[in-house]
CSV table of C-alpha atoms and ligand atoms in Angstrom, one decimal:
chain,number,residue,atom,x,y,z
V,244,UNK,CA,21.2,120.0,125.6
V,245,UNK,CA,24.0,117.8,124.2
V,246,UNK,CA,26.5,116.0,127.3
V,247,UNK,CA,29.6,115.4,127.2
V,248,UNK,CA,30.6,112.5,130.1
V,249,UNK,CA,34.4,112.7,131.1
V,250,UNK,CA,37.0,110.7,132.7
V,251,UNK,CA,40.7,110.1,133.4
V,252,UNK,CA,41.9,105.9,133.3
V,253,UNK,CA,44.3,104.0,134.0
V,254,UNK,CA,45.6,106.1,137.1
V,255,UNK,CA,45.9,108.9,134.5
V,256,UNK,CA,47.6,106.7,131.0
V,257,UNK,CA,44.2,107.6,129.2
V,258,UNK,CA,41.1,109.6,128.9
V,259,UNK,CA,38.0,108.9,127.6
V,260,UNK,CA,34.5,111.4,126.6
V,261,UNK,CA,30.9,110.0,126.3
V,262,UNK,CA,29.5,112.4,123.7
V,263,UNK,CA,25.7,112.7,123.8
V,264,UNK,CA,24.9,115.4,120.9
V,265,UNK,CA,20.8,113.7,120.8
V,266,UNK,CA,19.3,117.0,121.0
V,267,UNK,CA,22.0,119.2,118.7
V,268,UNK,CA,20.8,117.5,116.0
V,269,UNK,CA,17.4,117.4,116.6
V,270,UNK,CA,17.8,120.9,116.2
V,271,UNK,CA,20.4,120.9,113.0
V,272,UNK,CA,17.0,119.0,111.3
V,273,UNK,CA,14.4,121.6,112.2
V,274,UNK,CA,16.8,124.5,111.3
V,275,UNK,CA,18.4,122.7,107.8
V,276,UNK,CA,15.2,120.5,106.8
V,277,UNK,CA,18.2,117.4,107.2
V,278,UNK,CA,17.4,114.3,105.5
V,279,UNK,CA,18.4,111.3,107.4
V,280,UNK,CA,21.9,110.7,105.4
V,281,UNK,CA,22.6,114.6,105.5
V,282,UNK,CA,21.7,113.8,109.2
V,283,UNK,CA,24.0,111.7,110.2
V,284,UNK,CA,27.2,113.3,108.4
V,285,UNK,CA,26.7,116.5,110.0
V,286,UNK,CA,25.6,114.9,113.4
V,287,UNK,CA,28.9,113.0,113.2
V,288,UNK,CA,30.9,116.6,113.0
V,289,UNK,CA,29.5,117.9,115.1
V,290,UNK,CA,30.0,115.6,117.6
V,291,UNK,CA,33.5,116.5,116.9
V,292,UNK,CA,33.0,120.1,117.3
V,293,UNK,CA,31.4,119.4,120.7
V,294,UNK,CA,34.3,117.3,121.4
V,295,UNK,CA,36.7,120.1,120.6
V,296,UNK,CA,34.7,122.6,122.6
V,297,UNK,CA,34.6,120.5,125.6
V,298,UNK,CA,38.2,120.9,125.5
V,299,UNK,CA,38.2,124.4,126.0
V,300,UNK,CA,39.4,126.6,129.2
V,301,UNK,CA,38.3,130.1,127.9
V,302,UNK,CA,34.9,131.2,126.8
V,303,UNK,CA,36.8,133.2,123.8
V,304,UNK,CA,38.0,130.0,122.2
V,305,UNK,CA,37.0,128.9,119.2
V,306,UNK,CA,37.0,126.1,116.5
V,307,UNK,CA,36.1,125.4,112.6
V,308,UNK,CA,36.1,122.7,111.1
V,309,UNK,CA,35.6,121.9,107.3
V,310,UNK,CA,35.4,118.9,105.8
V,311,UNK,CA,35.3,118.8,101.9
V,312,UNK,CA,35.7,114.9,100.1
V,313,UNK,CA,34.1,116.0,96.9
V,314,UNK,CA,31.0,113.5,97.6
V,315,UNK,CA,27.4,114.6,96.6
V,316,UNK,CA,26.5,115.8,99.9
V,317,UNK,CA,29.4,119.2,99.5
V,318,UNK,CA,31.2,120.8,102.3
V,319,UNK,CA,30.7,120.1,105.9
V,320,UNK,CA,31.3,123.1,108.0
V,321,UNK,CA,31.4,123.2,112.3
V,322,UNK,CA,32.0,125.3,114.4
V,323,UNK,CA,31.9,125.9,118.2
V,324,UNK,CA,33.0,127.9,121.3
V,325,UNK,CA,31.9,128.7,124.7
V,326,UNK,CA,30.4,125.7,125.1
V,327,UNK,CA,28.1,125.7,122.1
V,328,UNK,CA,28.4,124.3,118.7
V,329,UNK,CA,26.6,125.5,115.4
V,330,UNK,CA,27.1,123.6,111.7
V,331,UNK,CA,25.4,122.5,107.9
V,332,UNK,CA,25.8,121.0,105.1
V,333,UNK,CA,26.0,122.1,101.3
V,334,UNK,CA,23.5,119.2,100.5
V,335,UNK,CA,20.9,119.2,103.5
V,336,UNK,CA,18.5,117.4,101.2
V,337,UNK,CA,20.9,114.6,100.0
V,338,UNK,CA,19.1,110.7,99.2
V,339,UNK,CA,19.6,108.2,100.9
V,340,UNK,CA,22.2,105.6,100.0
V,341,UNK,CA,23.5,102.2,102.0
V,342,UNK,CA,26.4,100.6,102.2
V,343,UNK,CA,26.3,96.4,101.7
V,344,UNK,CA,25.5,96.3,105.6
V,345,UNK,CA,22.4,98.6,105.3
V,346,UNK,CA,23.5,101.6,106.9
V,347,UNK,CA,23.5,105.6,105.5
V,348,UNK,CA,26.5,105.6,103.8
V,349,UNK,CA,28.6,108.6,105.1
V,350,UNK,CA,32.1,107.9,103.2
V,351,UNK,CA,29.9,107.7,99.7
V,352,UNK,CA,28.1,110.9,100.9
V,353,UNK,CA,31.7,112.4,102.5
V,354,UNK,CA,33.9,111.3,99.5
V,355,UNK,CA,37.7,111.2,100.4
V,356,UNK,CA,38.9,113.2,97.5
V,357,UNK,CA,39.5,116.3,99.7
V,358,UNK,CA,40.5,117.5,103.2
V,359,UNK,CA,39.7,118.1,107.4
V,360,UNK,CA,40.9,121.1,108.0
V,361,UNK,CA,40.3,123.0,111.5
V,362,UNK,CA,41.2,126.3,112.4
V,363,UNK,CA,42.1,127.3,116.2
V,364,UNK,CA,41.8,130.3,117.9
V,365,UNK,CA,43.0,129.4,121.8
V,366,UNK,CA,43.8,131.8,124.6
V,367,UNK,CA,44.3,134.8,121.8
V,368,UNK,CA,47.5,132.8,120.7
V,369,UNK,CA,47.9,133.6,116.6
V,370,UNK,CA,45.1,131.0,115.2
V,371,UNK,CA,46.3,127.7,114.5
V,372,UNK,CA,45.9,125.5,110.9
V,373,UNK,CA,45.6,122.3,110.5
V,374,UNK,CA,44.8,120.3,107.3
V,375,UNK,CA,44.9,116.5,106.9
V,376,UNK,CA,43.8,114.4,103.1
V,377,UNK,CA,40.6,112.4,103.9
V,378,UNK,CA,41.2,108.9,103.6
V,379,UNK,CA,37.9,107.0,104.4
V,380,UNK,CA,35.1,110.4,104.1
V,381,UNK,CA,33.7,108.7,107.2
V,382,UNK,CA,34.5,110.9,109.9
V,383,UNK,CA,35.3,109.4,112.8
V,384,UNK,CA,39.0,108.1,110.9
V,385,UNK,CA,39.8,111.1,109.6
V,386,UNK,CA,38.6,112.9,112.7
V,387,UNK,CA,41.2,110.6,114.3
V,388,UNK,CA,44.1,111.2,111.2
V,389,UNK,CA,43.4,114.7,111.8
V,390,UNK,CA,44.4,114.3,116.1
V,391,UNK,CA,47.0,112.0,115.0
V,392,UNK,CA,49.0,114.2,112.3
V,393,UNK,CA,48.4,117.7,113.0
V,394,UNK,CA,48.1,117.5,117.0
V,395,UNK,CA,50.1,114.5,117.2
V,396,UNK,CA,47.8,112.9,119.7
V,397,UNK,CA,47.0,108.7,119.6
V,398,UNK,CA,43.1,108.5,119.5
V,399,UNK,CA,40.1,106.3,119.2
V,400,UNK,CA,37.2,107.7,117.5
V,401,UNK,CA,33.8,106.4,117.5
V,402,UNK,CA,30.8,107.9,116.3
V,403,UNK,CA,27.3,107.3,115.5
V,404,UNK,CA,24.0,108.9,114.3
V,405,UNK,CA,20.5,106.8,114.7
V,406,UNK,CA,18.0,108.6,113.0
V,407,UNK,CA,14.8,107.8,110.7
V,408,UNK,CA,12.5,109.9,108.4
V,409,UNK,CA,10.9,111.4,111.6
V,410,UNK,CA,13.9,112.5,113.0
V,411,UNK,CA,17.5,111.6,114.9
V,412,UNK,CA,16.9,109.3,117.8
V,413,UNK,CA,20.6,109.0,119.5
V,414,UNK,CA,23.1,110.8,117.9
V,415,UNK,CA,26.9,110.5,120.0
V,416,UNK,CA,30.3,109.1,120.1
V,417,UNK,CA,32.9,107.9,122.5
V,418,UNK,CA,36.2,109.3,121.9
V,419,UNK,CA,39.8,108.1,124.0
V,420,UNK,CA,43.2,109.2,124.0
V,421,UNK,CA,46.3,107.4,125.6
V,422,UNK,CA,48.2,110.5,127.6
V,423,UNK,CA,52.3,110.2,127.7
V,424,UNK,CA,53.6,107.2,129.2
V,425,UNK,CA,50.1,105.0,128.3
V,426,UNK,CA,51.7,101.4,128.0
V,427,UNK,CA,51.2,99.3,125.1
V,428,UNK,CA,48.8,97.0,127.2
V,429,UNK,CA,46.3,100.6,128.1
V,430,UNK,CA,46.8,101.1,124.2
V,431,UNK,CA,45.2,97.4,122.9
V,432,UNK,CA,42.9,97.5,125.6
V,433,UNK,CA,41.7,101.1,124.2
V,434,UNK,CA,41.4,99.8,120.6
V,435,UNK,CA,39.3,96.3,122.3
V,436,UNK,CA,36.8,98.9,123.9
V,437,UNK,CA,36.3,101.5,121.0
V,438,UNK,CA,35.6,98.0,118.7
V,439,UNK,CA,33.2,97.1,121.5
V,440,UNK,CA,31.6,100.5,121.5
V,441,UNK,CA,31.3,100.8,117.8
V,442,UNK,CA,27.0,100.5,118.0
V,443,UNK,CA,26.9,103.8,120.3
V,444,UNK,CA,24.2,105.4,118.6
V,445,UNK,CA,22.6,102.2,119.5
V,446,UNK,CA,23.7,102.5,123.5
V,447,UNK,CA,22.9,105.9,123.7
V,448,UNK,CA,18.9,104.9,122.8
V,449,UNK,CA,18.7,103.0,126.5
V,450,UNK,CA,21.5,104.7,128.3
V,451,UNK,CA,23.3,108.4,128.9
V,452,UNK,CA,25.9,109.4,128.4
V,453,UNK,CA,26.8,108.9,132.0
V,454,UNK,CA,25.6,105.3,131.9
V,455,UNK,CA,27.5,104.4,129.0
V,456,UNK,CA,30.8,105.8,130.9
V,457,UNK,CA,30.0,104.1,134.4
V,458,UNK,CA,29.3,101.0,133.1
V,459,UNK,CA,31.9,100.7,130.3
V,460,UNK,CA,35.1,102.0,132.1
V,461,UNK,CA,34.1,102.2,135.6
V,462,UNK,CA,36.4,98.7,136.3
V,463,UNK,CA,39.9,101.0,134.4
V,464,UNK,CA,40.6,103.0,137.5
V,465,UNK,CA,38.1,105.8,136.4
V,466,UNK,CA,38.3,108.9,137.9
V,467,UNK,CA,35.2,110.4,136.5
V,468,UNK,CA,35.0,114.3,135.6
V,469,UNK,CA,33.1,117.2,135.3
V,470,UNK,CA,30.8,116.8,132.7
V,471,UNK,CA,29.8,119.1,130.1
V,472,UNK,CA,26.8,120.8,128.6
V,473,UNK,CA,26.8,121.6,124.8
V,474,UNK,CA,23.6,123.3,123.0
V,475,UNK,CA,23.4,124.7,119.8
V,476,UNK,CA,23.8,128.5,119.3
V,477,UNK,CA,24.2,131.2,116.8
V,478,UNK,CA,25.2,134.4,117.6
V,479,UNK,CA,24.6,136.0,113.9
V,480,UNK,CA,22.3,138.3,115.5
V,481,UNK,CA,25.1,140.2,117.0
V,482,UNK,CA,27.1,140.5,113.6
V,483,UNK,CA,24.6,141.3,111.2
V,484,UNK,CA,25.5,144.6,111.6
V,485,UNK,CA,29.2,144.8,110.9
V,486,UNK,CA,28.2,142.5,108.0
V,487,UNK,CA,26.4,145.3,106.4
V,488,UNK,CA,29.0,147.8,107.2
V,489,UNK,CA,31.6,145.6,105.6
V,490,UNK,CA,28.9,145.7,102.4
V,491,UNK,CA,29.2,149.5,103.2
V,492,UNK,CA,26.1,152.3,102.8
V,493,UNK,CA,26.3,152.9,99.5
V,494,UNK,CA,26.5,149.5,98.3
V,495,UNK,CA,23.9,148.1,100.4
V,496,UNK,CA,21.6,150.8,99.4
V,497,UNK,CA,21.9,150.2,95.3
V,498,UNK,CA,21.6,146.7,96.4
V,499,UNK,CA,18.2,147.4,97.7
V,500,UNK,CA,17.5,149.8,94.6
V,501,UNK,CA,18.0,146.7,91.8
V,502,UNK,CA,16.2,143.7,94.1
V,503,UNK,CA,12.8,143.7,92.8
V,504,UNK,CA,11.4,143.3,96.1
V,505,UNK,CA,13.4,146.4,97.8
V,506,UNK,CA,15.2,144.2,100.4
V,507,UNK,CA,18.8,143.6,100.9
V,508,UNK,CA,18.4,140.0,102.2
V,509,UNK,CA,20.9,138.2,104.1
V,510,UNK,CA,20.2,134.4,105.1
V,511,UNK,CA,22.8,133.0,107.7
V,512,UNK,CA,24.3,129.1,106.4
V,513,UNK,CA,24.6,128.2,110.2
V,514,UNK,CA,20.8,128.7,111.7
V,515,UNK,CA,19.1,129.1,108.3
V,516,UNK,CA,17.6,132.7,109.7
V,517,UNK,CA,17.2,135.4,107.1
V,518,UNK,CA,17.5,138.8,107.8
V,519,UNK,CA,15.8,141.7,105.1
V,520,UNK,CA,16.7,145.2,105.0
V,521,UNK,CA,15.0,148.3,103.7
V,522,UNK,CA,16.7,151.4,102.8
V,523,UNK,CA,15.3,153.0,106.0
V,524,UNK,CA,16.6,150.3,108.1
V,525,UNK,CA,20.5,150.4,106.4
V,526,UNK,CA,20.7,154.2,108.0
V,527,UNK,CA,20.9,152.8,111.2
V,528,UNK,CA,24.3,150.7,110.5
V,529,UNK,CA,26.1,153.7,109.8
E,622,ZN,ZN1,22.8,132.2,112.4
């Protein structure tokens, strides 16, 4: 179960989210077989899905979120609603590659030849757009371009993925926003933290999520929130049969006709489940 730890600070000039998504990816690496650097590129977005979910009042809102930079590892794709997020990568399998420091390079993996683009679907309002150019493929900037340009809303976005060969140990991120009227004085004092909170994945290996907000804003006049649970969750079951009547009976049936093994099969990107279909199953779409 991922966590999402909010609060309100400064006597309402700001607002921060402790982002635990530990257990999300645990699962994105069973489901995808991740390697560690496809790992922490997808654990990354979808700390931003979970994020975005979190801010949800309706159960029927939803997000998407693509990220495409042209780098080896291919598209990114999140989404989430109703307080669960689902994602994957092109590349699940990509190799390992560090930056001068010694870390998985995301923003070689990322590339910034390409866009963020989210799509909104809130309180049945017409869907909303937006699309912002990558600049650093690393996530957490763009993440924060994409706020800044297309929502305009101020941010500070930090995230972080710790994982090995045998799996993600912390996976998080710690996002803030100044809300009108912040002063400039809320705003350097925002930057100071997110610089001093740029090791999360490394906080979130001792402390939660709830930790890591008591202890680092407690002092800023912090009026702590609800909290959130995110999990992972894929609801293809439910339309894997409007899916085959949008292939339509006929089709679906000569499908079934040419595959040498007599299945019309059907894998889902998000959860990795494949579905197979004889011809004595289609009947019952239609
Ligand atoms: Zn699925």
């Amino acid at each position: 179960m991922g966590k999402i730890e909010k609060a309100i600070l400064f006597g309402g000039q700001a607002r921060v989210a402790v982002l635990d998504t530990t257990d999300i990816v645990s699962e994105l690496i069973t489901l995808h077989d991740l390697s560690p650097l496809s790992t922490v590129c997808l654990g990354r977005a979808i700390t931003i899905a979970a994020y975005m979910v979190g801010e949800f009042k309706h159960h029927k809102n939803c997000v998407n979120l693509i990220i495409d930079g042209g780098g080896p590892l291919g598209k990114i794709c999140v989404s989430g609603s109703s307080n669960t997020v689902k994602g994957f990568v092109e590349n699940p399998r990509l190799e390992s590659v560090y930056t001068n420091t010694g870390v998985l390079n995301v923003p070689y993996a990322v590339g910034s030849n390409g866009f963020l683009t989210v799509f909104k679907s809130i309180d049945d309002a017409n869907p909303y757009t937006g699309k912002v150019p990558l600049t650093r493929g690393d996530i957490a900037f763009d993440f924060a371009s994409y706020l800044q340009q297309s929502e305009s809303r101020d941010s500070a976005v930090v995230l972080g993925v710790n994982c090995s060969n045998s799996g993600c140990i912390a996976s998080g991120g710690v996002i803030m926003e100044p809300l009108p009227g912040a002063s400039e004085e809320v705003l350097y004092v925002l930057e100071d933290i997110a610089y001093n909170l740029s090791n999360i994945s490394e906080l979130l290996v001792e402390k939660t999520a709830k930790e890591i907000l008591e202890f680092h804003f407690a002092h800023f006049e912090c009026d702590i929130l609800t909290a959130n649970e995110i999990s992972f969750h894929c609801s293809c079951s439910e339309k894997i049969g409007s899916i085959i009547r949008s292939i339509g009976k006929q089709e679906a049936m000569k499908i079934i006709e040419d595959e040498k093994s007599h299945t019309l099969s059907i894998k889902c990107d998000y959860c990795s489940r494949e579905y197979k279909f004889n011809q004595s199953d289609i009947g019952r779409f239609f």
